[in-house]
PDB file of C-alpha atoms in Angstrom:
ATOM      1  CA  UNK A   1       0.000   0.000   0.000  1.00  0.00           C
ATOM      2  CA  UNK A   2       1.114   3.263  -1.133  1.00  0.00           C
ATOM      3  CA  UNK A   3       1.059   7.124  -0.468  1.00  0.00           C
ATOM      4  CA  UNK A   4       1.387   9.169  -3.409  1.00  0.00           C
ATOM      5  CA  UNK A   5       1.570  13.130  -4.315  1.00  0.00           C
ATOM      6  CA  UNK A   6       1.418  13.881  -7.778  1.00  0.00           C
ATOM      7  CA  UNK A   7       3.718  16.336  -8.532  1.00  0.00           C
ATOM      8  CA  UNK A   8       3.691  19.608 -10.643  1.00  0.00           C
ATOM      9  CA  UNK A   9       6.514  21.453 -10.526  1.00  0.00           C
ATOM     10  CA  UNK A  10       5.852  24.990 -11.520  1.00  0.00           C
ATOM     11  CA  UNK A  11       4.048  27.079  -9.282  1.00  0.00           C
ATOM     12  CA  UNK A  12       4.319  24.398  -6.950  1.00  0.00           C
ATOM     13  CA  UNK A  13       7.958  24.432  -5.977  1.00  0.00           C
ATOM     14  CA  UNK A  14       9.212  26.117  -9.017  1.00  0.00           C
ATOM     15  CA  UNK A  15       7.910  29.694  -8.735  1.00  0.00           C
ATOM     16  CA  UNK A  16       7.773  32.817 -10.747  1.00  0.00           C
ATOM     17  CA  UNK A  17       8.792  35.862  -9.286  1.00  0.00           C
ATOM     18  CA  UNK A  18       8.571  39.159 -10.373  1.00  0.00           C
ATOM     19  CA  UNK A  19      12.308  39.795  -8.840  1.00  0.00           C
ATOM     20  CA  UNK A  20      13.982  37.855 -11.476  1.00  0.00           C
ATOM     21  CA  UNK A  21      14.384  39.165 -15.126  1.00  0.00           C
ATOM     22  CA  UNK A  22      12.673  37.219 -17.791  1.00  0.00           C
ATOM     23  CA  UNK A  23       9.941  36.041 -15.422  1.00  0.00           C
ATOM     24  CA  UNK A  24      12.686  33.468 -14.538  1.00  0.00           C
ATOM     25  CA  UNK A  25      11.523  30.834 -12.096  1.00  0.00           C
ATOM     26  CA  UNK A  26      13.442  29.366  -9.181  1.00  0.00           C
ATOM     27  CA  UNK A  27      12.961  26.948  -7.329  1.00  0.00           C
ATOM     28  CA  UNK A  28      11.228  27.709  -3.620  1.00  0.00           C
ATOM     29  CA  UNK A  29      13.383  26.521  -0.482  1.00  0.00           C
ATOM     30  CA  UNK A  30      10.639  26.763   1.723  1.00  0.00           C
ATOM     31  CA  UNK A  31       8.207  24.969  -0.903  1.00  0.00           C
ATOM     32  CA  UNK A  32      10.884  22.218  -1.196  1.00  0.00           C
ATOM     33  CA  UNK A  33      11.797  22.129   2.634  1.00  0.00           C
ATOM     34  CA  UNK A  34       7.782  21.754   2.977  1.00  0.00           C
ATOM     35  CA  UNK A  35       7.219  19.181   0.000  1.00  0.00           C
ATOM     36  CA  UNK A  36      10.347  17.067   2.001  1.00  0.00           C
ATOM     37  CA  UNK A  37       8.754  17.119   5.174  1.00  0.00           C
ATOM     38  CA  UNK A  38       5.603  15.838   4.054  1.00  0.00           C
ATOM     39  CA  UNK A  39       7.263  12.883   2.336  1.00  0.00           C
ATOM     40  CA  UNK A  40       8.883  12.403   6.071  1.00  0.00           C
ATOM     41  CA  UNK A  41       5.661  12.622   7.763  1.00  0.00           C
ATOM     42  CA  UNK A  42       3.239  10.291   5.505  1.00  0.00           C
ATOM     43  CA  UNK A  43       6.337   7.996   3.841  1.00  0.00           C
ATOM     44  CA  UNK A  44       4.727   9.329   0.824  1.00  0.00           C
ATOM     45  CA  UNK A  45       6.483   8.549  -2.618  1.00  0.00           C
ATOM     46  CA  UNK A  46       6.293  11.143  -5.443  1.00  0.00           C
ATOM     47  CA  UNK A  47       4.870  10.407  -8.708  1.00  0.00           C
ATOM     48  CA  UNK A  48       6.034  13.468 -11.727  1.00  0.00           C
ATOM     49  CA  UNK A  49       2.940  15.127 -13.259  1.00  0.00           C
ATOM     50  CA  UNK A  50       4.460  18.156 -14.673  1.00  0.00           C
ATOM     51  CA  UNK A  51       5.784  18.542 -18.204  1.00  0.00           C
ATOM     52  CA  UNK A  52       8.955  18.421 -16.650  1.00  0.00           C
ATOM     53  CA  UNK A  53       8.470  15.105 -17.170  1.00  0.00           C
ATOM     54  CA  UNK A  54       8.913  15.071 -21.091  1.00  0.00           C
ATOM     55  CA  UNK A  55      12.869  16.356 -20.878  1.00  0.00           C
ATOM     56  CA  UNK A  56      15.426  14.102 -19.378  1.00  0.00           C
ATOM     57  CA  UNK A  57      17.409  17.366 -18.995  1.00  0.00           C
ATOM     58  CA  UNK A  58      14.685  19.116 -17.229  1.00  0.00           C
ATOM     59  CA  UNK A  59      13.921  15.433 -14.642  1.00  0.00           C
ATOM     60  CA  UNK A  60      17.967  16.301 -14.174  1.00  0.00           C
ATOM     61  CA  UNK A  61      18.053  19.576 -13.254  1.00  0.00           C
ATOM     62  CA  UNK A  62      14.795  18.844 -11.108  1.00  0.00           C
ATOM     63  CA  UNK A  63      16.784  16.273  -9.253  1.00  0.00           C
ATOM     64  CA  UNK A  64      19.095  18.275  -8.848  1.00  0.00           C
ATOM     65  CA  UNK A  65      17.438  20.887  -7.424  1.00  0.00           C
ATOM     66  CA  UNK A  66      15.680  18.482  -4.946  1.00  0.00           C
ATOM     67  CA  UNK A  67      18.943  16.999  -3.728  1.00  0.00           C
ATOM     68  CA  UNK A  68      19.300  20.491  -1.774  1.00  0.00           C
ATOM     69  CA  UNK A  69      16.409  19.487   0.379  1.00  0.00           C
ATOM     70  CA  UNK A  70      17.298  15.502   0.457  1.00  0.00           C
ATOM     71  CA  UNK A  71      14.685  14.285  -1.810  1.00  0.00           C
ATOM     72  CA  UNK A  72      16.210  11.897  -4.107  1.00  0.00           C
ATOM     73  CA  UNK A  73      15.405  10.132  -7.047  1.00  0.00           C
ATOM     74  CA  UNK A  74      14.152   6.774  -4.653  1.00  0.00           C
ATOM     75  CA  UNK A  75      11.216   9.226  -3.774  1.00  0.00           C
ATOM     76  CA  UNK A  76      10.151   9.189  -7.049  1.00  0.00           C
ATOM     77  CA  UNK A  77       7.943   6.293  -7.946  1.00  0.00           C
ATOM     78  CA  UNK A  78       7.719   7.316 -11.585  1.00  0.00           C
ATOM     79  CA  UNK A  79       5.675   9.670 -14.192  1.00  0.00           C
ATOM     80  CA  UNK A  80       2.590  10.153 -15.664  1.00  0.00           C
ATOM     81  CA  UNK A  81       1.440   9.006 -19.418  1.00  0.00           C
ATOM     82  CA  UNK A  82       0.826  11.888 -22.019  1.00  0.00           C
ATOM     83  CA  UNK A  83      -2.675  12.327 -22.597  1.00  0.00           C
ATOM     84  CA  UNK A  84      -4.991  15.331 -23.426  1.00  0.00           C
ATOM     85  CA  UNK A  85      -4.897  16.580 -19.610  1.00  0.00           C
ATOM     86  CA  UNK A  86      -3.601  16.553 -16.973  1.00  0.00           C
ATOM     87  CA  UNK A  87      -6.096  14.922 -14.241  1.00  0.00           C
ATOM     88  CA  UNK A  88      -6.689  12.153 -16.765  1.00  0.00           C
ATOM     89  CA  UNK A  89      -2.682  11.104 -16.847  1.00  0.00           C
ATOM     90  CA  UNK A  90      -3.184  10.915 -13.376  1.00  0.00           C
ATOM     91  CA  UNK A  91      -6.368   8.367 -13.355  1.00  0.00           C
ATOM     92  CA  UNK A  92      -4.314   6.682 -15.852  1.00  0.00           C
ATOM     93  CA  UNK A  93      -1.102   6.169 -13.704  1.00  0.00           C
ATOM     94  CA  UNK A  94      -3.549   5.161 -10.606  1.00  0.00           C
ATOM     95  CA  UNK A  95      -5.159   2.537 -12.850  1.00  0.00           C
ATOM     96  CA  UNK A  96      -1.847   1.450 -13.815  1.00  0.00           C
ATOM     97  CA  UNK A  97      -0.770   1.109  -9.995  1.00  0.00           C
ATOM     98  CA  UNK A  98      -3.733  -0.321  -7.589  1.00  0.00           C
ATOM     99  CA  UNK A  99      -0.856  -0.436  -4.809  1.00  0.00           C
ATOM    100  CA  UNK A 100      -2.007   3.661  -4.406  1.00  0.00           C
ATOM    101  CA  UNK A 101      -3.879   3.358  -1.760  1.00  0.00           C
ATOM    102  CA  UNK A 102      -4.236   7.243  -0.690  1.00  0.00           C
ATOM    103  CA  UNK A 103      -3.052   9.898  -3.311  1.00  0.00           C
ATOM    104  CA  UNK A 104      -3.298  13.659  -3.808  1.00  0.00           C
ATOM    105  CA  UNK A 105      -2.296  16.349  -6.980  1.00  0.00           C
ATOM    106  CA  UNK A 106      -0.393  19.498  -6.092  1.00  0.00           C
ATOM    107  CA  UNK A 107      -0.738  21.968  -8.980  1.00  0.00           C
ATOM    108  CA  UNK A 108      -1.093  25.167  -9.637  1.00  0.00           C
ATOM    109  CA  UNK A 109      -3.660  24.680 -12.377  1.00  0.00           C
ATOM    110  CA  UNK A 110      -7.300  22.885 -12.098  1.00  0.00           C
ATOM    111  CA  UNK A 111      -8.241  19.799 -14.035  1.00  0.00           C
ATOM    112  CA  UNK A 112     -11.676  21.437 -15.219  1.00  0.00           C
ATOM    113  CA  UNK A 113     -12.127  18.420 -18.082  1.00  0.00           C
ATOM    114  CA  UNK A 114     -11.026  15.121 -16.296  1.00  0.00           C
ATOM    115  CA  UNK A 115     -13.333  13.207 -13.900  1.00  0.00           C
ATOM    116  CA  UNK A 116     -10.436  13.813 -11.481  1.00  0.00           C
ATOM    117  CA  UNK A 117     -11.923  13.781  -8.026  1.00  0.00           C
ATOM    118  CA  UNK A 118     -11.569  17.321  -6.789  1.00  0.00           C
ATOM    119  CA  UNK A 119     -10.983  16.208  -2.966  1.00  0.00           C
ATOM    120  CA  UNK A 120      -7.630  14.899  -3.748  1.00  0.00           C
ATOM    121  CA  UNK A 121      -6.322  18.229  -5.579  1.00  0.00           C
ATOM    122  CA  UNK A 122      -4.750  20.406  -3.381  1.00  0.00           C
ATOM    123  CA  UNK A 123      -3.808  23.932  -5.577  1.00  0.00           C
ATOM    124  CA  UNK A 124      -0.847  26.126  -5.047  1.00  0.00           C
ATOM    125  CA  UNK A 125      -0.718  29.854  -5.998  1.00  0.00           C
ATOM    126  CA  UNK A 126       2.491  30.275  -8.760  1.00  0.00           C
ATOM    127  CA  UNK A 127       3.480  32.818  -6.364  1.00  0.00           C
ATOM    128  CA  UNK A 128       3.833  30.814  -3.130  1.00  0.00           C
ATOM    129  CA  UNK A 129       3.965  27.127  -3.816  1.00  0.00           C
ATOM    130  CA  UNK A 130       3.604  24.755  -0.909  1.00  0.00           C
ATOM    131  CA  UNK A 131       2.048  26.848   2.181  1.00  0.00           C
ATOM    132  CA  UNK A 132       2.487  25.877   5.566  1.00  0.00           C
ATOM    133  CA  UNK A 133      -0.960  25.624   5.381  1.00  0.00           C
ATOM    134  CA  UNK A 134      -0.757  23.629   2.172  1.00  0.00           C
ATOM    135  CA  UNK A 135       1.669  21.512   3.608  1.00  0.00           C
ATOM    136  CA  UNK A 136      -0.744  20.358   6.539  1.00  0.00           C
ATOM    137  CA  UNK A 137      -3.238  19.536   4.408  1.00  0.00           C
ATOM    138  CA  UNK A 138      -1.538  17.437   2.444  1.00  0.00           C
ATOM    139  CA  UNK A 139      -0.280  15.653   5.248  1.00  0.00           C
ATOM    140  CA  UNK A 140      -4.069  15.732   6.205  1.00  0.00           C
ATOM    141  CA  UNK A 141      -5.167  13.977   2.997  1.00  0.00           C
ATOM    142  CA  UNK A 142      -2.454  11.541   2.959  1.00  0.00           C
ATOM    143  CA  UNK A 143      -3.246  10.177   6.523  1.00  0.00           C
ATOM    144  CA  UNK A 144      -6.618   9.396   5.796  1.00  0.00           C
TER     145      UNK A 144
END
């Protein structure tokens, strides 16, 4: 039995700010420290839902970002097909992988097309990624 968060990385820990030129995003260390101490609490694995996931370079320099905050490539459990949207890739991967017992999206963006139950997404601001308040309830939904 498995605990999964669906991942999307910008706006989630990958944020824009209006600081940088370019509308460059960085990665958040508070959004990462948060996302890592979730994964603590719950023994949650990671699953990649962002299009991050179509670029080996991009899943490198994610990884590498991530090893800052001691999440690691065994957190990952894998990635999501390609389909039309986003919410369906994820029913996809779930029916793919009955061992997810408990599961939950963090996005920045809403799955308005996908029978995607809306309970289990939990939805960042591009801004400020993972809350502290985000962060319990993810822990929240994961524990139930």
């Amino acid at each position: 039995m498995i605990k999964a968060i669906f991942l999307d990385i910008d706006g989630v820990v990958c944020l824009h700010s209006p600081k940088k030129p370019n509308d460059e995003e960085t990665f958040d260390a508070d959004s990462c420290s948060r996302l890592k101490e979730t994964i603590d609490q719950t023994g949650c694995k990671l699953v990649l839902s962002s299009t991050w996931r179509l670029f080996d370079e991009s899943i490198r320099d994610m990884l590498e970002q991530f090893k800052k905050f001691g999440i690691s490539k065994e957190h990952f459990l894998g990635k999501t097909p390609l389909h039309d949207e986003r919410g369906e890739e994820i029913l996809a991967y779930l029916s793919e992988h009955p061992q997810i017992v408990t599961y939950i999206a963090l996005d920045d963006q809403p799955f308005p097309r996908s029978k995607f139950p809306n309970d289990r997404l939990i939805m960042t601001q591009c801004d400020s990624g993972i809350t502290e308040e985000i962060k319990q309830l993810c822990i929240e939904k994961l524990s139930t």
